[in-house]
Amino acid sequence: MSNYTVDRTKWQKLSIFDQMGNIYSEVGRTFSAKQAGDEKRAQEATARALDLFDATAEKLAADNSPKLREVLRVREIFVDESKHAQTTSLDNYLMQFAVAARTRQFK
């Protein structure tokens, strides 16, 4: 298992779109590894995704943001879906943040 943890200071400076887009990458890696039968890679990606969810939640909680509830719910869905290797609803939801983050880069 990887001992990776996100740099909280840098993470807090990202927009919610960038944060959720990066979470989407780790979620995707989790499900890709599971589908390939690589449990070690899946566990490492899951740990990274959960760390990113937690870092996002910490910032939102500190800011008393109404977005906190949504992020925690998505985290909960990820944990449930990762047990069964189901990606459809979560994949579609998180992809929208990645697209928004990319679109914002070019404005």
mmCIF file of N, CA and C in Angstrom, residues 4-5 23 26-27 43-53:
data_model
loop_
_atom_site.group_PDB
_atom_site.id
_atom_site.type_symbol
_atom_site.label_atom_id
_atom_site.label_comp_id
_atom_site.label_asym_id
_atom_site.label_seq_id
_atom_site.Cartn_x
_atom_site.Cartn_y
_atom_site.Cartn_z
ATOM 1 N N TYR A 4 1.330 7.546 0.138
ATOM 2 C CA TYR A 4 1.118 8.860 -0.456
ATOM 3 C C TYR A 4 0.013 9.621 0.272
ATOM 4 N N THR A 5 0.275 10.889 0.548
ATOM 5 C CA THR A 5 -0.774 11.803 0.996
ATOM 6 C C THR A 5 -0.593 13.099 0.224
ATOM 7 N N ILE A 23 -9.822 13.900 -8.352
ATOM 8 C CA ILE A 23 -10.441 12.750 -7.684
ATOM 9 C C ILE A 23 -10.953 11.774 -8.734
ATOM 10 N N GLU A 26 -8.284 9.392 -9.942
ATOM 11 C CA GLU A 26 -7.984 8.283 -9.027
ATOM 12 C C GLU A 26 -9.125 7.274 -8.974
ATOM 13 N N VAL A 27 -10.345 7.760 -9.033
ATOM 14 C CA VAL A 27 -11.502 6.859 -9.074
ATOM 15 C C VAL A 27 -11.414 5.986 -10.327
ATOM 16 N N GLN A 43 -6.068 -1.024 -4.738
ATOM 17 C CA GLN A 43 -6.008 -0.562 -3.348
ATOM 18 C C GLN A 43 -5.237 0.748 -3.227
ATOM 19 N N GLU A 44 -4.147 0.855 -3.962
ATOM 20 C CA GLU A 44 -3.355 2.089 -3.921
ATOM 21 C C GLU A 44 -4.144 3.269 -4.479
ATOM 22 N N ALA A 45 -4.830 3.064 -5.594
ATOM 23 C CA ALA A 45 -5.639 4.139 -6.185
ATOM 24 C C ALA A 45 -6.800 4.502 -5.269
ATOM 25 N N THR A 46 -7.393 3.507 -4.624
ATOM 26 C CA THR A 46 -8.483 3.765 -3.680
ATOM 27 C C THR A 46 -7.988 4.624 -2.530
ATOM 28 N N ALA A 47 -6.821 4.289 -1.991
ATOM 29 C CA ALA A 47 -6.254 5.069 -0.885
ATOM 30 C C ALA A 47 -6.003 6.511 -1.313
ATOM 31 N N ARG A 48 -5.471 6.691 -2.521
ATOM 32 C CA ARG A 48 -5.227 8.059 -3.013
ATOM 33 C C ARG A 48 -6.541 8.811 -3.201
ATOM 34 N N ALA A 49 -7.539 8.144 -3.774
ATOM 35 C CA ALA A 49 -8.841 8.792 -3.983
ATOM 36 C C ALA A 49 -9.447 9.213 -2.651
ATOM 37 N N LEU A 50 -9.404 8.330 -1.667
ATOM 38 C CA LEU A 50 -9.969 8.665 -0.358
ATOM 39 C C LEU A 50 -9.211 9.812 0.298
ATOM 40 N N ASP A 51 -7.891 9.843 0.127
ATOM 41 C CA ASP A 51 -7.105 10.952 0.664
ATOM 42 C C ASP A 51 -7.522 12.271 0.011
ATOM 43 N N LEU A 52 -7.749 12.243 -1.301
ATOM 44 C CA LEU A 52 -8.179 13.458 -1.999
ATOM 45 C C LEU A 52 -9.583 13.878 -1.569
ATOM 46 N N PHE A 53 -10.485 12.911 -1.423
ATOM 47 C CA PHE A 53 -11.824 13.231 -0.913
ATOM 48 C C PHE A 53 -11.713 13.883 0.463
#
